[in-house]
Short mmCIF file of C-alpha atoms and ligand atoms in Angstrom, two decimals:
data_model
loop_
_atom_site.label_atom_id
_atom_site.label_comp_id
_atom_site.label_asym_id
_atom_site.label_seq_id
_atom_site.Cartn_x
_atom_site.Cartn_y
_atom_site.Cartn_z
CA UNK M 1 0.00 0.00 0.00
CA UNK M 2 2.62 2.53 0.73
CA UNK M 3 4.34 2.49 -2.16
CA UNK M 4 0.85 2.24 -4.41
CA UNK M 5 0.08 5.61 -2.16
CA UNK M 6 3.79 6.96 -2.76
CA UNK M 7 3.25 6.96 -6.22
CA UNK M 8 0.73 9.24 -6.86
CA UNK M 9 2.46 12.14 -5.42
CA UNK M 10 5.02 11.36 -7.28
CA UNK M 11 3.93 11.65 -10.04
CA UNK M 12 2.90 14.94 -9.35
CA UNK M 13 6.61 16.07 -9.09
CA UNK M 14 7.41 13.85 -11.88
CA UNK M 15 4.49 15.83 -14.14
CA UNK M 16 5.27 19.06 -12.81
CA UNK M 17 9.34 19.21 -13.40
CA UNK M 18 8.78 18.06 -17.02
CA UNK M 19 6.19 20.58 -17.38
CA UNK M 20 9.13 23.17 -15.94
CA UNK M 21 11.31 21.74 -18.59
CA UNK M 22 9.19 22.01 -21.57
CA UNK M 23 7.46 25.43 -20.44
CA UNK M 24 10.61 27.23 -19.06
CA UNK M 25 13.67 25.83 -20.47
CA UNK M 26 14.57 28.82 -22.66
CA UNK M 27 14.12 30.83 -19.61
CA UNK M 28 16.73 28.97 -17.80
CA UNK M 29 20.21 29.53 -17.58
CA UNK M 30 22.43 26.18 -18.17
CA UNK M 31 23.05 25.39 -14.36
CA UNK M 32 19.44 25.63 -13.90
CA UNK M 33 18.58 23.55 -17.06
CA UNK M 34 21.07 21.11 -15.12
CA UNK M 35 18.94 21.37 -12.02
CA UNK M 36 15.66 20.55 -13.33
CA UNK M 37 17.15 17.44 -15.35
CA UNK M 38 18.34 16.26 -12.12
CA UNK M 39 15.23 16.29 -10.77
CA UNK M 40 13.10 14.70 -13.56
CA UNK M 41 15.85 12.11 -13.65
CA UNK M 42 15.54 11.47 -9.57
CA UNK M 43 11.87 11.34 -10.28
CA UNK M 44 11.33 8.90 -13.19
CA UNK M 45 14.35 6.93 -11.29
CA UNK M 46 12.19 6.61 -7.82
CA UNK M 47 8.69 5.64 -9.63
CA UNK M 48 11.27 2.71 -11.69
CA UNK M 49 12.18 1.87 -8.06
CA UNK M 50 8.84 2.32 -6.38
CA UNK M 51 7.04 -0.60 -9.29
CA UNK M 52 9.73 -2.34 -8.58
CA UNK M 53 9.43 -2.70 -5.06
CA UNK M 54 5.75 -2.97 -5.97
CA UNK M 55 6.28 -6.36 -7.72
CA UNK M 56 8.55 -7.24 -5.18
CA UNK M 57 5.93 -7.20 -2.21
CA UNK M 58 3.23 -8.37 -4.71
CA UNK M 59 5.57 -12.14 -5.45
CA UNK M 60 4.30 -12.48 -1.38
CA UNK M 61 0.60 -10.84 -0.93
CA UNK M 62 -0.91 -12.71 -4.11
CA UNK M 63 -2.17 -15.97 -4.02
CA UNK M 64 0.43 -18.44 -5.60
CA UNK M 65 -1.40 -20.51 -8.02
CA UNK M 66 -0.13 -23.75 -8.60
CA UNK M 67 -0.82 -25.40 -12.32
CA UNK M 68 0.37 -27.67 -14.48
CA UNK M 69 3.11 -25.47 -16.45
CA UNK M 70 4.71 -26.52 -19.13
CA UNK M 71 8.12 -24.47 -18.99
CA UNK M 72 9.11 -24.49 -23.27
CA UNK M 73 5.94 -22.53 -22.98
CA UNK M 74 6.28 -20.21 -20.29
CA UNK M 75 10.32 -19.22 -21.85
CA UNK M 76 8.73 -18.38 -24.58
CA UNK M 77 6.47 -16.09 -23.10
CA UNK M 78 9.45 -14.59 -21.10
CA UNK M 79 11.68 -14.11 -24.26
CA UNK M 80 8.32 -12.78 -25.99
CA UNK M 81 8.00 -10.27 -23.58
CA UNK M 82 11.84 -9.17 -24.22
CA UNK M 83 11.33 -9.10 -27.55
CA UNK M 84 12.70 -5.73 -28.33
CA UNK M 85 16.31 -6.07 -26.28
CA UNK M 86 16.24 -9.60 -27.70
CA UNK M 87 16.07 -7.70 -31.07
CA UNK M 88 18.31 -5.14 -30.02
CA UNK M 89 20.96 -7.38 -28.84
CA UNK M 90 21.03 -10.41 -31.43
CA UNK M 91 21.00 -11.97 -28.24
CA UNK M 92 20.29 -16.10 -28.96
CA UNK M 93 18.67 -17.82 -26.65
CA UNK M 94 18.84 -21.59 -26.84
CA UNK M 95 16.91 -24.29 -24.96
CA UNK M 96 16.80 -28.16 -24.10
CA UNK M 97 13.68 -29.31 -23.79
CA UNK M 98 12.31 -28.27 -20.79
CA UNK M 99 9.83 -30.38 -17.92
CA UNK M 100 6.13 -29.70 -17.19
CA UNK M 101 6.26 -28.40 -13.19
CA UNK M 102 3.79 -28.01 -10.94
CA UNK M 103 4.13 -23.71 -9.75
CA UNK M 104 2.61 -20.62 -10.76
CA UNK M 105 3.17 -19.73 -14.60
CA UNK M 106 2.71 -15.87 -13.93
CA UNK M 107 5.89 -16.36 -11.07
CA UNK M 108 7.70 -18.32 -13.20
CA UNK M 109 7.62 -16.53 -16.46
CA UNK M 110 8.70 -13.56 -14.16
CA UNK M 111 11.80 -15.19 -12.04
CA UNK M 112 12.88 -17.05 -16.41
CA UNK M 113 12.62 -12.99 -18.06
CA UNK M 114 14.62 -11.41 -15.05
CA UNK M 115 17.18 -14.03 -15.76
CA UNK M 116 17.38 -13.68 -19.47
CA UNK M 117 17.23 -10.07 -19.31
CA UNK M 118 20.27 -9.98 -16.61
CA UNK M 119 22.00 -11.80 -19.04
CA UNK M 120 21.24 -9.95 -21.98
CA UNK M 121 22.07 -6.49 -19.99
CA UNK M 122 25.60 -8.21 -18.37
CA UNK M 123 26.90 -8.80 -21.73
CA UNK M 124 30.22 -7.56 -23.18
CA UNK M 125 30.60 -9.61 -26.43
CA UNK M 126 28.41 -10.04 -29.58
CA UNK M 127 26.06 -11.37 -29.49
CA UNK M 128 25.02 -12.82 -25.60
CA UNK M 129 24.30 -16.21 -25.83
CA UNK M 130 22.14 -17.43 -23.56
CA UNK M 131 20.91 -20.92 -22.91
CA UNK M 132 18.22 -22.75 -20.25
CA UNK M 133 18.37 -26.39 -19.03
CA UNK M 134 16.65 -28.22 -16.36
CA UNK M 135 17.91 -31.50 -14.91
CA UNK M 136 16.04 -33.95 -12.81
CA UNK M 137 17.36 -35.72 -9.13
CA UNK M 138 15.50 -37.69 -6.78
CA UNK M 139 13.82 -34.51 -5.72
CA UNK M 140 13.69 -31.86 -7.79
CA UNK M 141 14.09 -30.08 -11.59
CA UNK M 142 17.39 -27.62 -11.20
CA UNK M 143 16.85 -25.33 -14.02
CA UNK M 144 20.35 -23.46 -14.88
CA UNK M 145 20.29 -19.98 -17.32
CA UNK M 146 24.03 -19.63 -18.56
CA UNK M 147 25.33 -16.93 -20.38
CA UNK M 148 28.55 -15.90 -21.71
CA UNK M 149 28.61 -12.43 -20.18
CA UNK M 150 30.73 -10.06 -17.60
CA UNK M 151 30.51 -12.45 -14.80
CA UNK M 152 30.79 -12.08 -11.22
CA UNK M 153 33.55 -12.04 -8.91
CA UNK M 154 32.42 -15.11 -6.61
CA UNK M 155 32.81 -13.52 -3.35
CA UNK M 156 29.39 -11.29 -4.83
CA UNK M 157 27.52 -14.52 -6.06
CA UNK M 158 25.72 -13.83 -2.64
CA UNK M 159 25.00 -10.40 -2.32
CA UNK M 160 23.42 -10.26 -5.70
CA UNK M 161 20.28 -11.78 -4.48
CA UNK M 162 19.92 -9.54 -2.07
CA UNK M 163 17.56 -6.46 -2.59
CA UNK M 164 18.63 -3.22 -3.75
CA UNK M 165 22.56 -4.55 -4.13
CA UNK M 166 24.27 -3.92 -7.52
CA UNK M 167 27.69 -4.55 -8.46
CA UNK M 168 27.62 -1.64 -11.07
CA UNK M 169 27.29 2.23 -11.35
CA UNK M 170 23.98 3.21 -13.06
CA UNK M 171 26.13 4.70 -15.17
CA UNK M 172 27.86 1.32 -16.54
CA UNK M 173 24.56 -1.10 -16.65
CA UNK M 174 21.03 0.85 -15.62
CA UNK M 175 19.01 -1.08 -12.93
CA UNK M 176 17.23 -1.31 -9.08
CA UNK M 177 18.98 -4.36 -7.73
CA UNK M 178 15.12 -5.50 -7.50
CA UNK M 179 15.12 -8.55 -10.30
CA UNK M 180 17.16 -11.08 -8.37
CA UNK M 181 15.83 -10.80 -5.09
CA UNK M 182 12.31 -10.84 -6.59
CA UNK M 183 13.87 -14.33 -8.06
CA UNK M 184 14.56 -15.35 -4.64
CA UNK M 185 11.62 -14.85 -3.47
CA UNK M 186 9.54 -16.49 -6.28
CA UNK M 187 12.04 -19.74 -6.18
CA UNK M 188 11.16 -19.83 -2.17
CA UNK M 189 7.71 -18.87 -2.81
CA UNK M 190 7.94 -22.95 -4.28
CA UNK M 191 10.35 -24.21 -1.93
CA UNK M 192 13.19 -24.20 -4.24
CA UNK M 193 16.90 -22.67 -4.30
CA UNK M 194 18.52 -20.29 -6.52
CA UNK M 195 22.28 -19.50 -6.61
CA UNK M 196 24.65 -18.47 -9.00
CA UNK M 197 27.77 -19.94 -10.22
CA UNK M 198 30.39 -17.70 -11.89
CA UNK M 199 33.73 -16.09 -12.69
CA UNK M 200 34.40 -12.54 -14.04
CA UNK M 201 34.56 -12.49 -17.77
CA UNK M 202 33.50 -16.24 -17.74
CA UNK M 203 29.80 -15.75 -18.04
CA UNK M 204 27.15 -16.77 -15.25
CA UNK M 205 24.81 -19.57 -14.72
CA UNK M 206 22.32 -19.23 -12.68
CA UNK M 207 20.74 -22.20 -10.74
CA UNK M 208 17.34 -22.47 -9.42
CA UNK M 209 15.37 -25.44 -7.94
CA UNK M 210 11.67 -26.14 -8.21
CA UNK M 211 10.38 -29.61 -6.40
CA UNK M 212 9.49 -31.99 -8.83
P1 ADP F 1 19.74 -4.89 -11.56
O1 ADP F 1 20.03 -5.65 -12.81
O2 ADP F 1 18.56 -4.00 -11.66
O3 ADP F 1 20.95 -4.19 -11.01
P2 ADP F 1 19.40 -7.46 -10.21
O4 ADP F 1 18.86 -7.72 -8.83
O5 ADP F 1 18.73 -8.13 -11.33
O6 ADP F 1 19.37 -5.89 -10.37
O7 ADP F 1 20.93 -7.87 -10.21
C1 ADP F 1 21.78 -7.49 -9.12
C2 ADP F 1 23.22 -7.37 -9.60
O8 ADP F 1 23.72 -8.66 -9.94
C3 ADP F 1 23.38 -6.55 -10.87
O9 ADP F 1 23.49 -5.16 -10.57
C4 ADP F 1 24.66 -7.12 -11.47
O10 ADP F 1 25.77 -6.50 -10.84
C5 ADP F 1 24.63 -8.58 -11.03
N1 ADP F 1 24.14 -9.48 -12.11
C6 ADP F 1 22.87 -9.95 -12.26
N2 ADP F 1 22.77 -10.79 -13.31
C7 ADP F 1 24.01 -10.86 -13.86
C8 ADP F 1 24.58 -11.57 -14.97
N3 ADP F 1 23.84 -12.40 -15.76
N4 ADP F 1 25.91 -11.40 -15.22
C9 ADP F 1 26.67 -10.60 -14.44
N5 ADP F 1 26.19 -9.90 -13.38
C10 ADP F 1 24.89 -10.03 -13.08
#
């Protein structure tokens, strides 16, 4: 609720420091021009922080449905909903055939797009290639996403799950540090695990589990 309420304010300072821009920007002098672009920028960056939080809380207070799901189906739905970075990138993404589980398809086509699109962002060669397995044990499916991007020093492979921690400037790769713990709590949302396994400039796989 408070940051549904949080967002309509605002909004208003959102709306009304544009409006400044457009309406008085020939007025200005440069440092002020500076000044309001600041604050437009702070204010589109908290409402980008504020939904994100939003669909953070929401992975707990909505019901988790638990269907049939056939998983080719719901990464297809993920990369469908990527479409344009997929486009943008050239990124591939590759799959073996994946298992029918037993979770909520909305969660899950959530915790397989914030994967690929970490993996399309983390890139530094052309063009990120990304692909998605599951393998079955006595207990559960472990689904890995591997990619061939930046990487991660292991002594982070922790603290990346954790909310609001990035390894990067905004200025090098935009983002919340929301996606991954939103992950986490989607993969224990279905008693599972998720990790990551990694090196820097040896790509990432992420691991997740999901009871079979
Ligand atoms: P965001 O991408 O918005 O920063 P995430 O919670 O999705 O937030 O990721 C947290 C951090 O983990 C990122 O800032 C980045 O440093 C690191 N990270 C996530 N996915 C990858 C990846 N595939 N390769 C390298 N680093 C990654």
């Amino acid at each position: 609720m408070a940051s549904h309420d949080l967002q309509e304010p605002l909004r208003a300072v959102a709306g009304f420091c544009s409006l400044l821009k457009n309406k008085y920007e020939g007025t200005l002098d440069e440092r002020g021009r500076k000044y309001v672009d600041f604050a437009v920028d702070g204010a589109h960056r908290m409402q980008k922080l504020l939904l994100g939080l939003l669909e953070y809380s929401r992975v707990n207070t909505r019901p988790v449905q638990r269907l049939s799901a056939d998983c080719n189906q719901l990464l297809s739905e993920a990369v469908e909903n990527l479409r344009v970075s997929v486009e943008d990138s050239g990124a591939v993404v590759a799959h073996d055939p994946l298992p029918t589980i037993h979770a909520d398809p909305t969660q899950i086509v959530q915790l397989l797009q914030n994967l690929v699109s970490n993996a399309i962002k983390y890139c530094y060669q052309d063009p990120p290639r990304i692909h998605v397995a599951a393998r079955r044990d006595a207990h559960d499916w472990t689904f890995s996403v591997s990619d061939n991007g930046i990487g991660i020093n292991p002594d982070h492979c922790e603290r990346v799950f954790v909310i609001f921690q990035r390894l990067h400037t905004r200025e090098a790769y935009d983002g919340t540090g929301i996606g991954l713990a939103i992950c986490k709590r989607i993969v224990e949302r279905h008693h599972g695990r998720i990790w990551v396994e990694s090196a820097p400039g040896e790509g990432s796989t992420f691991f997740f589990t999901i009871p079979a």
